[in-house]
Backbone as JSON, one array per atom type, in Angstrom:
{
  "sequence": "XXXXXXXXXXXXXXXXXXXXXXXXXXXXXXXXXXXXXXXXXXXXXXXXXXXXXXXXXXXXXXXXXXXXXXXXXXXXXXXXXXXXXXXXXXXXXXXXXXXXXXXXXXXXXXXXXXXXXXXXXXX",
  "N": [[-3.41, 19.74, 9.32], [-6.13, 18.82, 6.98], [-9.22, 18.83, 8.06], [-12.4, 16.85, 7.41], [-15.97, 16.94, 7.94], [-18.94, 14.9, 7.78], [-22.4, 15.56, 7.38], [-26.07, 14.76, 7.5], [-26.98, 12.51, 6.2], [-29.6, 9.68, 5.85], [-32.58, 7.63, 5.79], [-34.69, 7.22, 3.75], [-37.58, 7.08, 1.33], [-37.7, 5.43, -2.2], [-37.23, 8.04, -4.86], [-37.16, 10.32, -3.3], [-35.6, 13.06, -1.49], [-32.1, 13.95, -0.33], [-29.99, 16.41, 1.2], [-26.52, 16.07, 1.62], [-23.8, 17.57, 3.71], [-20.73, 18.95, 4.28], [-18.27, 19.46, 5.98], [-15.23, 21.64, 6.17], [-12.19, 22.12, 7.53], [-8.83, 23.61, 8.67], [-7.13, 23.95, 6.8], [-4.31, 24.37, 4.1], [-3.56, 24.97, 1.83], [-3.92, 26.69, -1.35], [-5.95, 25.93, -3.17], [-8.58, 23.41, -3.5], [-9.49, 20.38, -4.77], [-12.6, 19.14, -4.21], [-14.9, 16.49, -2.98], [-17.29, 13.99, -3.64], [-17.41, 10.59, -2.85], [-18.59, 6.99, -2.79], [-19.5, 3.94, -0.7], [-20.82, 1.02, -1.42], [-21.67, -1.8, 0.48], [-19.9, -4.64, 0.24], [-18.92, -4.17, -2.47], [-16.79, -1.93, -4.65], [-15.64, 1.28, -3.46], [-16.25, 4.32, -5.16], [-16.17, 6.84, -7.02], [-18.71, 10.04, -6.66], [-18.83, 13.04, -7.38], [-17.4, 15.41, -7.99], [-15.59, 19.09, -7.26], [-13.31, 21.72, -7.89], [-12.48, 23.75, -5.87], [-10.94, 26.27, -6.73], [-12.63, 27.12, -8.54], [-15.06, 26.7, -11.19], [-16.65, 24.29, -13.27], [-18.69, 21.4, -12.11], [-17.94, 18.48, -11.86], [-20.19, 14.94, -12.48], [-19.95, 11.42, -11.81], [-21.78, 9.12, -14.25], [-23.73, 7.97, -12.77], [-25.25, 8.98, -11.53], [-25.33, 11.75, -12.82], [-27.37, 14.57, -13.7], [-29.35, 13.94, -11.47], [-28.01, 14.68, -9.21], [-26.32, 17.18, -7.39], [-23.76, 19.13, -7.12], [-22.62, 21.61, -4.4], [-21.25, 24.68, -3.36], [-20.18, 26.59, -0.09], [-18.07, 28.53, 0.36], [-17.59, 30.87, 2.5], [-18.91, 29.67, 4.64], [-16.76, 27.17, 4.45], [-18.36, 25.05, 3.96], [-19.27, 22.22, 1.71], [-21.71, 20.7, -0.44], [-24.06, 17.78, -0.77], [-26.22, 18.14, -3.15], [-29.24, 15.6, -3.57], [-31.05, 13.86, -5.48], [-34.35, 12.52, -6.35], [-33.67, 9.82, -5.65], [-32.39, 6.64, -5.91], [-32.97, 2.68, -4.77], [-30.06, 1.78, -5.36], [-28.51, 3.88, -4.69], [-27.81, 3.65, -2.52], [-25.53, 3.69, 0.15], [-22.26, 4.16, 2.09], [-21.78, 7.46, 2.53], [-18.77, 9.62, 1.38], [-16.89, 12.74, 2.33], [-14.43, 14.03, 0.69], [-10.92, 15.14, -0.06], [-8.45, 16.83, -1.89], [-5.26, 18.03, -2.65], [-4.79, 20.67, -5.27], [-5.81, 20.62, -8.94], [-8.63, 18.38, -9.85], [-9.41, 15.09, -11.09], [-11.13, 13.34, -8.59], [-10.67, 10.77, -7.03], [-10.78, 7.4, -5.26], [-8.21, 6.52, -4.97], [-6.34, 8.66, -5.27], [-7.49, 10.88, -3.03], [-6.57, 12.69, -0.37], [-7.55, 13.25, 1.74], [-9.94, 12.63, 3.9], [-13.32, 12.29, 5.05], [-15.46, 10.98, 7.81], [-17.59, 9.92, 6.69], [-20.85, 9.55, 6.27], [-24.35, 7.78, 6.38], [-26.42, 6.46, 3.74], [-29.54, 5.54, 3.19], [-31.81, 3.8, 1.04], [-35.37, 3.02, 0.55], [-37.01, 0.63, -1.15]],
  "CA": [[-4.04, 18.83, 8.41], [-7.49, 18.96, 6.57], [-10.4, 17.83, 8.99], [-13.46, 16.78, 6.69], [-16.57, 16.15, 8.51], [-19.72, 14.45, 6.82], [-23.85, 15.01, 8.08], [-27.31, 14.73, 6.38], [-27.3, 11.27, 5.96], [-30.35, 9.23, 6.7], [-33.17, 7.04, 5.05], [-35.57, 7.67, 2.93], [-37.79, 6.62, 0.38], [-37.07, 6.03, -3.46], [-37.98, 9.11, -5.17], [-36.97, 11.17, -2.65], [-34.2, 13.59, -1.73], [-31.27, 14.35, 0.91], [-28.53, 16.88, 1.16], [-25.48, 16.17, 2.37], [-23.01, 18.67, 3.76], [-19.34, 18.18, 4.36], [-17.52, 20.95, 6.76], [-14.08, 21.59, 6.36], [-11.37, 22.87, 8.31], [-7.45, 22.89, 8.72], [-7.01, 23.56, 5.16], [-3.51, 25.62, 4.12], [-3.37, 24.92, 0.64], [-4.52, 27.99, -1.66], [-6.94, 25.64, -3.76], [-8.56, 21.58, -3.28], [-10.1, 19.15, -5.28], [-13.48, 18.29, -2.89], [-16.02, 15.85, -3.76], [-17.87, 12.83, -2.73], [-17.43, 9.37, -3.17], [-19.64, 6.56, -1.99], [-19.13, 2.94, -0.78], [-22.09, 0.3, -0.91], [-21.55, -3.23, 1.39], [-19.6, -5.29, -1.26], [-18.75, -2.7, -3.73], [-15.95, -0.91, -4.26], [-15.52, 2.62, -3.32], [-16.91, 5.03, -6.42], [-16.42, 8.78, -7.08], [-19.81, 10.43, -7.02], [-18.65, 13.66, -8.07], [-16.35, 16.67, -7.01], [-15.56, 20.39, -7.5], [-12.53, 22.41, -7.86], [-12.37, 25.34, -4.96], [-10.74, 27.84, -6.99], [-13.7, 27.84, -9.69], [-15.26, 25.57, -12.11], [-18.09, 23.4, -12.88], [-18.89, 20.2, -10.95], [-17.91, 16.85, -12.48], [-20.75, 13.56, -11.66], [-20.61, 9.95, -12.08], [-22.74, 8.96, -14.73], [-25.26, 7.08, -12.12], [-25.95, 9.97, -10.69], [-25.75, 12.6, -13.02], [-28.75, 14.87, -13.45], [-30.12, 13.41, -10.27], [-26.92, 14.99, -7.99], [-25.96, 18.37, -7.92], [-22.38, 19.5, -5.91], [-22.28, 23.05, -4.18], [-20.19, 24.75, -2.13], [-20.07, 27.71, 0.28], [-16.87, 29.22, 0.85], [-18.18, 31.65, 3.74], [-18.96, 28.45, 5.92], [-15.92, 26.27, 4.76], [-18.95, 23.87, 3.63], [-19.63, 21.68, 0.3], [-22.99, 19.98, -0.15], [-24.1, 17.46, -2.33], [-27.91, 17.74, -3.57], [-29.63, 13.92, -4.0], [-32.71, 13.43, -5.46], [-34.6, 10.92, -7.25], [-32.88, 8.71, -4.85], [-32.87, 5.09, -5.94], [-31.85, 2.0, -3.96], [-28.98, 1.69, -5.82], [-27.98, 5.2, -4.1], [-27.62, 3.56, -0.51], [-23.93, 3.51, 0.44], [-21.45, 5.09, 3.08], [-21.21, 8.29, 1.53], [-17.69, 10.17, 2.1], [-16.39, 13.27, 1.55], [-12.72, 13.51, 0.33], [-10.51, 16.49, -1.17], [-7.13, 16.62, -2.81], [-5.0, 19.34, -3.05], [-4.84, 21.09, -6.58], [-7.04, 20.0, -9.6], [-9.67, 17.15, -9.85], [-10.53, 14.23, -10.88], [-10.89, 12.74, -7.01], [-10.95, 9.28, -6.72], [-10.32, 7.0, -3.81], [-6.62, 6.44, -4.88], [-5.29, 10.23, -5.43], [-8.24, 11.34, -2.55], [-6.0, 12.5, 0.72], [-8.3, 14.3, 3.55], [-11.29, 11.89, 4.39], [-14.1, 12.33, 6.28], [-15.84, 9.83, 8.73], [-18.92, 9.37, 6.37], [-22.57, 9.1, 6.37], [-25.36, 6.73, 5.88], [-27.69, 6.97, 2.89], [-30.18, 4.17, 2.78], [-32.84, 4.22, 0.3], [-35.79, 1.9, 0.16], [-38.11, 0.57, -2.19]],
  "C": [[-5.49, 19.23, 8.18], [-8.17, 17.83, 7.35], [-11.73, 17.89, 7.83], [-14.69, 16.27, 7.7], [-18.23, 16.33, 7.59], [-21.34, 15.01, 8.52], [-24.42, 14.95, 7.11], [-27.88, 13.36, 5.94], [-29.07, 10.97, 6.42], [-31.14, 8.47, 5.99], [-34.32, 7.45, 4.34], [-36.1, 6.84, 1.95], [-37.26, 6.43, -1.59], [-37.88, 7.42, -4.17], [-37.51, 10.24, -4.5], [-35.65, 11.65, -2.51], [-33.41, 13.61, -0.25], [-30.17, 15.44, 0.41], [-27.9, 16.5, 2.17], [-24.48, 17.25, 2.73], [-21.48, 18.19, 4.46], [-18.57, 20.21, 4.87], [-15.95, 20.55, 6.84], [-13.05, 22.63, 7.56], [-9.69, 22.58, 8.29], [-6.82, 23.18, 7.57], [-5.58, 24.8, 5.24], [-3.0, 26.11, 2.78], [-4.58, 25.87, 0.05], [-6.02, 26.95, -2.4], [-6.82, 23.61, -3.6], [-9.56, 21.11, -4.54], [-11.18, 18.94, -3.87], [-14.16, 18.01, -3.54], [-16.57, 15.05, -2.68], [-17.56, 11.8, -3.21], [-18.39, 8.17, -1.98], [-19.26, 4.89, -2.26], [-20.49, 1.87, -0.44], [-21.4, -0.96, 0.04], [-21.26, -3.76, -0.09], [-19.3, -5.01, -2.11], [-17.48, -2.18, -3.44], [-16.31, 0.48, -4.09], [-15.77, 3.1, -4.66], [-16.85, 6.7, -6.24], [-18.12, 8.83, -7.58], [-19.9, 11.54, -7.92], [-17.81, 15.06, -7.44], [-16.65, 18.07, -7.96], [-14.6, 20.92, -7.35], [-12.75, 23.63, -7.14], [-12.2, 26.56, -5.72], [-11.42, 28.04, -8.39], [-14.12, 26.6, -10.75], [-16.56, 24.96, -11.95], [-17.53, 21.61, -12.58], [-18.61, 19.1, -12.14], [-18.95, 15.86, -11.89], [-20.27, 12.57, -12.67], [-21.53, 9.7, -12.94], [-23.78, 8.49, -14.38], [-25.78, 7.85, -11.7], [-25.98, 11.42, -11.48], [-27.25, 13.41, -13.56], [-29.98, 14.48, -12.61], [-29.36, 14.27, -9.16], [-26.33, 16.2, -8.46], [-24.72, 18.72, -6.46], [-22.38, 21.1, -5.79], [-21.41, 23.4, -3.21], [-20.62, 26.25, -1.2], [-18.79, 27.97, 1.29], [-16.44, 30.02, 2.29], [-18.1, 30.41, 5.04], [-17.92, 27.38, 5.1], [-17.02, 24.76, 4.22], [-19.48, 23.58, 2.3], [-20.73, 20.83, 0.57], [-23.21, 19.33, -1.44], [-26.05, 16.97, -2.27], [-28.21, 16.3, -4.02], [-30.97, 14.31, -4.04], [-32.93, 12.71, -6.44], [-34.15, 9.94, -6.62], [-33.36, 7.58, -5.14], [-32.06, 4.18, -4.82], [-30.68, 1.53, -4.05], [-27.99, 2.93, -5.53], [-27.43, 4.87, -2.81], [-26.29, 3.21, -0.53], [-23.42, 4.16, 1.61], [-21.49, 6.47, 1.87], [-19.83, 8.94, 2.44], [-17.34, 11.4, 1.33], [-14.66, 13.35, 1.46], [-12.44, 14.97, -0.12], [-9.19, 15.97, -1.05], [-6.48, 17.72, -2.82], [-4.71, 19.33, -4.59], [-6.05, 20.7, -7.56], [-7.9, 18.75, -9.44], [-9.13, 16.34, -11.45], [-10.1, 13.89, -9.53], [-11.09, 11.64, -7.41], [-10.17, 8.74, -5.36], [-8.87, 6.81, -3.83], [-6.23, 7.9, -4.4], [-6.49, 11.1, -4.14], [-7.02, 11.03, -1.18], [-6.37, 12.87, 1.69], [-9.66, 13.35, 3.4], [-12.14, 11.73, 5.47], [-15.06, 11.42, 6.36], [-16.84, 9.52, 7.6], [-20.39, 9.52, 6.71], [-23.46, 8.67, 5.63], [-26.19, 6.99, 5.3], [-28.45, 5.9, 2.59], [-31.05, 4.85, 2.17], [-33.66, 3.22, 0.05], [-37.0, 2.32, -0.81], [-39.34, 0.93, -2.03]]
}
């Protein structure tokens, strides 16, 4: 099975930035769907934005696009997702997720999930 595991989290001001990074492993399928999605207190779950493994450009969320940039590195098995501009409307669990085959990810069709991490952002 696909192990996803989440760091980078942490708090910060608005304005400011974080990367996240998301390490995979386990994987046996030739190509995934990986992204992020992010859950505030009270909120549903929300795709942030993903990436197709075997090539392609990045899909965002319109709250976050041109603020959030998705990369990957193949070599280390790890996907990262650039944040900046961070507002407090950014603070959530973030998670990463993948799928096997094409994208879109969302929390329905999203089947490998990893534990999460905390992005607070204050005013």
């Amino acid at each position: 099975q696909v192990h996803l595991v989440e760091s980078g989290g942490g708090s910060v001001q608005a304005g400011g930035s974080l990367r996240l990074s998301c390490r995979a492993s386990g994987y046996t399928y030739s190509s995934y769907c990986m992204g992020w999605l992010r859950q505030a207190p009270g909120k549903e779950r929300e795709g942030v934005g993903d990436i197709y493994t075997g090539g392609g450009s990045a899909y965002y969320a319109d709250s976050v696009k041109g603020r959030f940039t998705i990369s990957q590195d193949n070599a280390k098995n790890t996907l990262y997702l650039q944040m900046n501009s961070l507002k407090p409307e950014d603070t959530a669990m973030y998670y990463c997720a993948a799928k096997r085959g094409y994208c879109a990810l969302d929390p329905v069709n999203a089947e490998y999930w990893g534990q999460g991490t905390q992005v607070t952002v204050s005013s």
